[in-house]
DNA sequence: ATGTCTTTGTGAACGCGTGCACAAAGATGG
DNA sequence: CCATCTTTGTGCACGCGTTCACAAAGACAT
């Protein structure tokens, strides 16, 4: 049990590095698990292992929040859960709208982790009139004509876009015009937004392509040194395609 | 934005920086759009705008691949599409398995962008016997008993985990043991894998929490304009959170 | 009280990624 | 062939993030 604390209100709490912010939810998840197991305190080493990061990094991350640990003991789990929750803004309620109730949108609406931590699905919105009124995850779908009104009535500041690529930018513009200032974009498009609006994107296709790159590299390393210079452009494809066979998909354009 | 993770010290991917690799799919998408509009060449400035990045960054990224541009003109679109595709390993076919066919898994299976670029859903796998044989996105679901056999028969090296959190690590272990070396994890858990296996994670909850942090910060800055003047910068955070109104689930541990 | 032992918090060094700014390369026109 | 103009490719400097390593802080035993 943690004892006497001389915690000052963290004089430098402004300016938490972005990389640290991105890890706070990870720590919070690990801490919540510990809390449910009624673990009173945890060391940076243990918590770091649970969160899958380096312990020095974790300690430095926490140092941006303040001095919340006790030397020789570790961190009080409950206290830290609260501090991180507060820092992330999870002690308040965030109404969220999901726009585009297709396969993905429906899956997101059903996602349990949504409501678990301060986020509340205020409305599901779709452009298809046939969807209107139909309940998804227990919430009736609203037509996109009502988008602005829904945003305003519920004080929504976070929007999730799960529309097809072509509809994403128009939807985004409407969301922003209606007052949304944070957007989570699942559509495979680059959104352009005015200053002051945050956009984060989740892109399955990009993630897979990054994995494919590393996968190819691994395969190429095993298959000995297939020297692949930059100059011999034409037939450098033999590198790692042993079982490839013909593919008629290669662009014929090959400038000299 | 999805956050990539788990990189061992040796991240020298033939000299291409990780940050560059992560942007290549973005360039590829923009280039494909240009290609479909039969645009023959594009300048770094134009392409950068389309991809939502800085033009200097784009040129530096391309410089890691080689000298594929023509000064005074720009880049040949078709040629660049091919070069990037090859670099990312998209000129070959990547069989992929999706494990966990719930709401999310089904949505992923239906996702069009999957097959569009070298990725082929080799199998859908679920632990629920009632799901077995049932077609999802035109593909019959297989039971997880057959996981190892499916991996081996199809030469799968990329696995997608869309199971509940509790099942993710065991599934991951089985995938890795069966030969999978790249994993895309949608379950809200930190996966531990042996060296040589790449893991990328996509976590809706984390993305929302990051947005919430920035959202709270924006709200706090507006309120700071009408500040009382007692504690202008640092301690205003405590005051700001105190005015968040009643929220019932604050941990009791609240040291003064 | 004093010493020992554990663990935090952080100064400092290092490496990666970004953006600037410009010389070199090549196209284009006369 | 020469001059001019456009755009690439990159050297360089800077800032952020990571990691190391250790002094300081506190718990705990004697």
Tab-separated table of C-alpha atoms in Angstrom, chain B residues 4-237:
chain	number	residue	atom	x	y	z
B	4	UNK	CA	3.106	-0.245	-35.711
B	5	UNK	CA	4.968	-2.060	-33.022
B	6	UNK	CA	7.507	-4.618	-32.066
B	7	UNK	CA	10.699	-3.829	-33.846
B	8	UNK	CA	13.953	-5.428	-32.963
B	9	UNK	CA	17.164	-3.407	-32.951
B	10	UNK	CA	18.144	-4.531	-36.423
B	11	UNK	CA	15.706	-2.453	-38.430
B	12	UNK	CA	17.879	-2.015	-41.448
B	13	UNK	CA	15.470	-3.105	-44.118
B	14	UNK	CA	17.877	-2.903	-47.000
B	15	UNK	CA	18.441	0.644	-45.895
B	16	UNK	CA	14.860	1.792	-46.353
B	17	UNK	CA	13.750	3.619	-43.195
B	18	UNK	CA	10.700	2.258	-41.463
B	19	UNK	CA	8.943	5.606	-41.711
B	20	UNK	CA	9.431	5.543	-45.458
B	21	UNK	CA	8.062	2.025	-45.775
B	22	UNK	CA	4.954	3.126	-43.923
B	23	UNK	CA	4.382	5.875	-46.463
B	24	UNK	CA	4.949	3.830	-49.611
B	25	UNK	CA	1.395	2.413	-49.590
B	26	UNK	CA	0.128	5.967	-49.405
B	27	UNK	CA	2.111	6.994	-52.461
B	28	UNK	CA	1.039	3.850	-54.230
B	29	UNK	CA	-2.596	4.628	-53.668
B	30	UNK	CA	-2.231	8.162	-54.999
B	31	UNK	CA	-0.267	6.902	-57.990
B	32	UNK	CA	-2.854	4.251	-58.768
B	33	UNK	CA	-5.525	6.927	-58.852
B	34	UNK	CA	-3.412	8.961	-61.261
B	35	UNK	CA	-2.776	5.889	-63.352
B	36	UNK	CA	-6.488	5.229	-63.684
B	37	UNK	CA	-6.895	8.772	-64.951
B	38	UNK	CA	-4.131	8.052	-67.476
B	39	UNK	CA	-1.873	10.774	-66.118
B	40	UNK	CA	1.556	10.010	-67.571
B	41	UNK	CA	3.850	11.897	-65.211
B	42	UNK	CA	3.588	13.662	-61.881
B	43	UNK	CA	5.838	16.060	-59.996
B	44	UNK	CA	6.885	15.514	-56.419
B	45	UNK	CA	4.850	18.551	-55.478
B	46	UNK	CA	1.623	17.251	-56.991
B	47	UNK	CA	2.053	13.723	-55.709
B	48	UNK	CA	2.943	14.930	-52.258
B	49	UNK	CA	-0.225	16.984	-52.137
B	50	UNK	CA	-2.274	13.973	-53.188
B	51	UNK	CA	-0.660	11.810	-50.533
B	52	UNK	CA	-0.924	14.478	-47.867
B	53	UNK	CA	2.790	14.799	-47.168
B	54	UNK	CA	5.612	17.255	-47.639
B	55	UNK	CA	7.247	17.210	-51.086
B	56	UNK	CA	10.762	17.132	-49.706
B	57	UNK	CA	9.856	14.123	-47.637
B	58	UNK	CA	8.421	12.380	-50.652
B	59	UNK	CA	11.533	13.006	-52.734
B	60	UNK	CA	13.728	11.727	-49.956
B	61	UNK	CA	11.546	8.662	-49.594
B	62	UNK	CA	11.845	7.906	-53.303
B	63	UNK	CA	15.571	8.464	-53.175
B	64	UNK	CA	15.845	5.377	-50.986
B	65	UNK	CA	14.328	3.321	-53.770
B	66	UNK	CA	16.586	4.736	-56.441
B	67	UNK	CA	16.655	7.576	-58.940
B	68	UNK	CA	13.334	7.031	-60.600
B	69	UNK	CA	12.501	10.631	-61.478
B	70	UNK	CA	13.465	12.906	-64.320
B	71	UNK	CA	14.622	16.383	-63.385
B	72	UNK	CA	12.559	19.096	-64.920
B	73	UNK	CA	9.718	16.651	-65.560
B	74	UNK	CA	8.805	14.544	-62.588
B	75	UNK	CA	8.066	10.865	-62.134
B	76	UNK	CA	6.618	8.417	-64.645
B	77	UNK	CA	3.413	7.242	-62.996
B	78	UNK	CA	3.245	3.692	-64.374
B	79	UNK	CA	6.895	3.063	-63.753
B	80	UNK	CA	6.691	4.304	-60.201
B	81	UNK	CA	3.591	2.217	-59.506
B	82	UNK	CA	5.519	-0.817	-60.566
B	83	UNK	CA	8.658	0.027	-58.614
B	84	UNK	CA	6.785	0.669	-55.390
B	85	UNK	CA	4.644	-2.416	-55.843
B	86	UNK	CA	7.743	-4.488	-56.303
B	87	UNK	CA	9.457	-2.923	-53.321
B	88	UNK	CA	6.464	-3.646	-51.128
B	89	UNK	CA	6.267	-7.198	-52.399
B	90	UNK	CA	2.897	-6.709	-54.030
B	91	UNK	CA	3.887	-8.276	-57.326
B	92	UNK	CA	3.443	-11.616	-55.688
B	93	UNK	CA	0.421	-13.243	-54.148
B	94	UNK	CA	0.023	-13.235	-50.363
B	95	UNK	CA	-2.404	-15.765	-48.944
B	96	UNK	CA	-3.898	-14.523	-45.693
B	97	UNK	CA	-5.976	-16.171	-42.997
B	98	UNK	CA	-8.424	-14.339	-40.785
B	99	UNK	CA	-8.952	-15.895	-37.369
B	100	UNK	CA	-12.034	-14.944	-35.406
B	101	UNK	CA	-15.092	-14.432	-37.586
B	102	UNK	CA	-17.207	-12.241	-35.368
B	103	UNK	CA	-18.522	-8.852	-36.348
B	104	UNK	CA	-15.092	-7.500	-37.089
B	105	UNK	CA	-13.697	-10.616	-38.744
B	106	UNK	CA	-16.691	-10.782	-41.052
B	107	UNK	CA	-16.291	-7.118	-41.915
B	108	UNK	CA	-12.646	-7.688	-42.729
B	109	UNK	CA	-13.500	-10.674	-44.893
B	110	UNK	CA	-15.920	-8.509	-46.822
B	111	UNK	CA	-13.467	-5.666	-47.145
B	112	UNK	CA	-12.828	-5.055	-50.806
B	113	UNK	CA	-9.397	-3.493	-50.461
B	114	UNK	CA	-8.196	-6.848	-49.278
B	115	UNK	CA	-7.995	-8.696	-52.547
B	116	UNK	CA	-7.331	-5.607	-54.592
B	117	UNK	CA	-3.607	-5.664	-54.134
B	118	UNK	CA	-1.924	-9.014	-53.922
B	119	UNK	CA	-3.697	-10.195	-50.798
B	120	UNK	CA	-5.950	-13.210	-51.029
B	121	UNK	CA	-8.106	-14.554	-48.220
B	122	UNK	CA	-7.018	-18.170	-48.086
B	123	UNK	CA	-9.316	-19.092	-45.235
B	124	UNK	CA	-11.591	-17.824	-42.496
B	125	UNK	CA	-11.139	-19.588	-39.186
B	126	UNK	CA	-13.302	-19.583	-36.087
B	127	UNK	CA	-13.409	-21.551	-32.861
B	128	UNK	CA	-17.187	-21.830	-32.827
B	129	UNK	CA	-18.272	-25.185	-34.291
B	130	UNK	CA	-21.607	-23.639	-35.225
B	131	UNK	CA	-19.799	-21.340	-37.635
B	132	UNK	CA	-17.997	-24.133	-39.468
B	133	UNK	CA	-19.052	-24.427	-43.077
B	134	UNK	CA	-21.140	-21.302	-42.943
B	135	UNK	CA	-20.093	-19.020	-45.779
B	136	UNK	CA	-18.917	-15.503	-44.971
B	137	UNK	CA	-18.077	-13.227	-47.872
B	138	UNK	CA	-18.436	-16.276	-50.086
B	139	UNK	CA	-15.845	-18.252	-48.183
B	140	UNK	CA	-16.820	-21.157	-45.925
B	141	UNK	CA	-15.617	-20.761	-42.355
B	142	UNK	CA	-13.235	-23.449	-41.178
B	143	UNK	CA	-12.949	-24.660	-37.618
B	144	UNK	CA	-9.844	-23.709	-35.714
B	145	UNK	CA	-8.903	-27.344	-35.255
B	146	UNK	CA	-7.706	-27.208	-38.837
B	147	UNK	CA	-5.632	-24.083	-38.337
B	148	UNK	CA	-2.240	-25.707	-38.667
B	149	UNK	CA	-3.236	-27.712	-41.707
B	150	UNK	CA	-4.698	-24.660	-43.441
B	151	UNK	CA	-1.547	-22.635	-42.834
B	152	UNK	CA	0.651	-25.359	-44.172
B	153	UNK	CA	-1.450	-26.331	-47.182
B	154	UNK	CA	-1.754	-22.756	-48.375
B	155	UNK	CA	1.709	-21.544	-47.481
B	156	UNK	CA	0.246	-18.743	-45.402
B	157	UNK	CA	2.737	-16.365	-43.846
B	158	UNK	CA	0.398	-13.526	-42.896
B	159	UNK	CA	-2.315	-13.943	-40.281
B	160	UNK	CA	-5.027	-11.554	-39.141
B	161	UNK	CA	-6.306	-11.935	-35.590
B	162	UNK	CA	-9.832	-10.661	-34.967
B	163	UNK	CA	-10.687	-12.764	-31.938
B	164	UNK	CA	-11.693	-11.582	-28.479
B	165	UNK	CA	-8.789	-10.401	-26.366
B	166	UNK	CA	-8.532	-13.574	-24.341
B	167	UNK	CA	-8.114	-15.814	-27.344
B	168	UNK	CA	-5.577	-13.665	-29.141
B	169	UNK	CA	-2.360	-14.895	-27.554
B	170	UNK	CA	-3.149	-18.616	-27.871
B	171	UNK	CA	-4.208	-18.109	-31.482
B	172	UNK	CA	-1.060	-16.113	-32.096
B	173	UNK	CA	1.081	-18.880	-30.655
B	174	UNK	CA	-0.544	-21.454	-32.873
B	175	UNK	CA	-0.177	-19.283	-35.956
B	176	UNK	CA	3.488	-18.716	-35.270
B	177	UNK	CA	4.127	-22.368	-34.536
B	178	UNK	CA	2.478	-23.254	-37.822
B	179	UNK	CA	4.765	-20.942	-39.755
B	180	UNK	CA	3.112	-17.525	-39.831
B	181	UNK	CA	5.713	-14.756	-39.549
B	182	UNK	CA	3.583	-11.639	-39.890
B	183	UNK	CA	0.539	-10.844	-37.805
B	184	UNK	CA	-2.012	-8.089	-37.950
B	185	UNK	CA	-3.686	-7.921	-34.563
B	186	UNK	CA	-7.101	-6.364	-34.034
B	187	UNK	CA	-7.570	-7.781	-30.547
B	188	UNK	CA	-6.940	-5.333	-27.700
B	189	UNK	CA	-3.979	-7.213	-26.295
B	190	UNK	CA	-0.219	-7.016	-26.396
B	191	UNK	CA	0.991	-10.075	-28.251
B	192	UNK	CA	4.338	-11.580	-27.455
B	193	UNK	CA	6.075	-13.320	-30.312
B	194	UNK	CA	9.529	-14.760	-30.923
B	195	UNK	CA	12.172	-12.861	-32.846
B	196	UNK	CA	11.637	-12.791	-36.553
B	197	UNK	CA	7.887	-12.410	-36.322
B	198	UNK	CA	6.385	-9.017	-37.133
B	199	UNK	CA	3.298	-7.801	-35.346
B	200	UNK	CA	1.281	-4.746	-36.209
B	201	UNK	CA	-1.745	-3.808	-34.220
B	202	UNK	CA	-4.906	-1.918	-34.966
B	203	UNK	CA	-6.743	-0.777	-31.896
B	204	UNK	CA	-9.903	1.283	-32.111
B	205	UNK	CA	-9.999	1.953	-28.403
B	206	UNK	CA	-6.485	3.341	-28.320
B	207	UNK	CA	-7.130	5.613	-31.273
B	208	UNK	CA	-10.224	7.020	-29.622
B	209	UNK	CA	-8.378	7.629	-26.383
B	210	UNK	CA	-5.660	9.541	-28.196
B	211	UNK	CA	-8.317	11.652	-29.861
B	212	UNK	CA	-9.968	12.238	-26.508
B	213	UNK	CA	-6.703	13.492	-25.071
B	214	UNK	CA	-6.323	16.106	-27.769
B	215	UNK	CA	-9.989	16.950	-27.597
B	216	UNK	CA	-9.716	17.621	-23.893
B	217	UNK	CA	-6.636	19.698	-24.425
B	218	UNK	CA	-8.411	21.839	-27.005
B	219	UNK	CA	-11.336	22.363	-24.648
B	220	UNK	CA	-8.973	23.221	-21.817
B	221	UNK	CA	-7.173	25.845	-23.850
B	222	UNK	CA	-10.353	27.659	-24.677
B	223	UNK	CA	-11.280	27.713	-21.006
B	224	UNK	CA	-7.817	28.996	-20.122
B	225	UNK	CA	-8.533	32.202	-21.979
B	226	UNK	CA	-11.079	33.138	-19.320
B	227	UNK	CA	-8.828	31.922	-16.570
B	228	UNK	CA	-8.965	33.367	-13.084
B	229	UNK	CA	-5.268	34.068	-13.080
B	230	UNK	CA	-4.342	32.159	-9.968
B	231	UNK	CA	-2.583	29.295	-11.657
B	232	UNK	CA	-2.277	30.187	-15.295
B	233	UNK	CA	-0.609	27.214	-16.895
B	234	UNK	CA	0.366	24.216	-14.897
B	235	UNK	CA	-2.214	23.788	-12.202
B	236	UNK	CA	-5.061	24.794	-14.476
B	237	UNK	CA	-5.317	21.175	-15.431
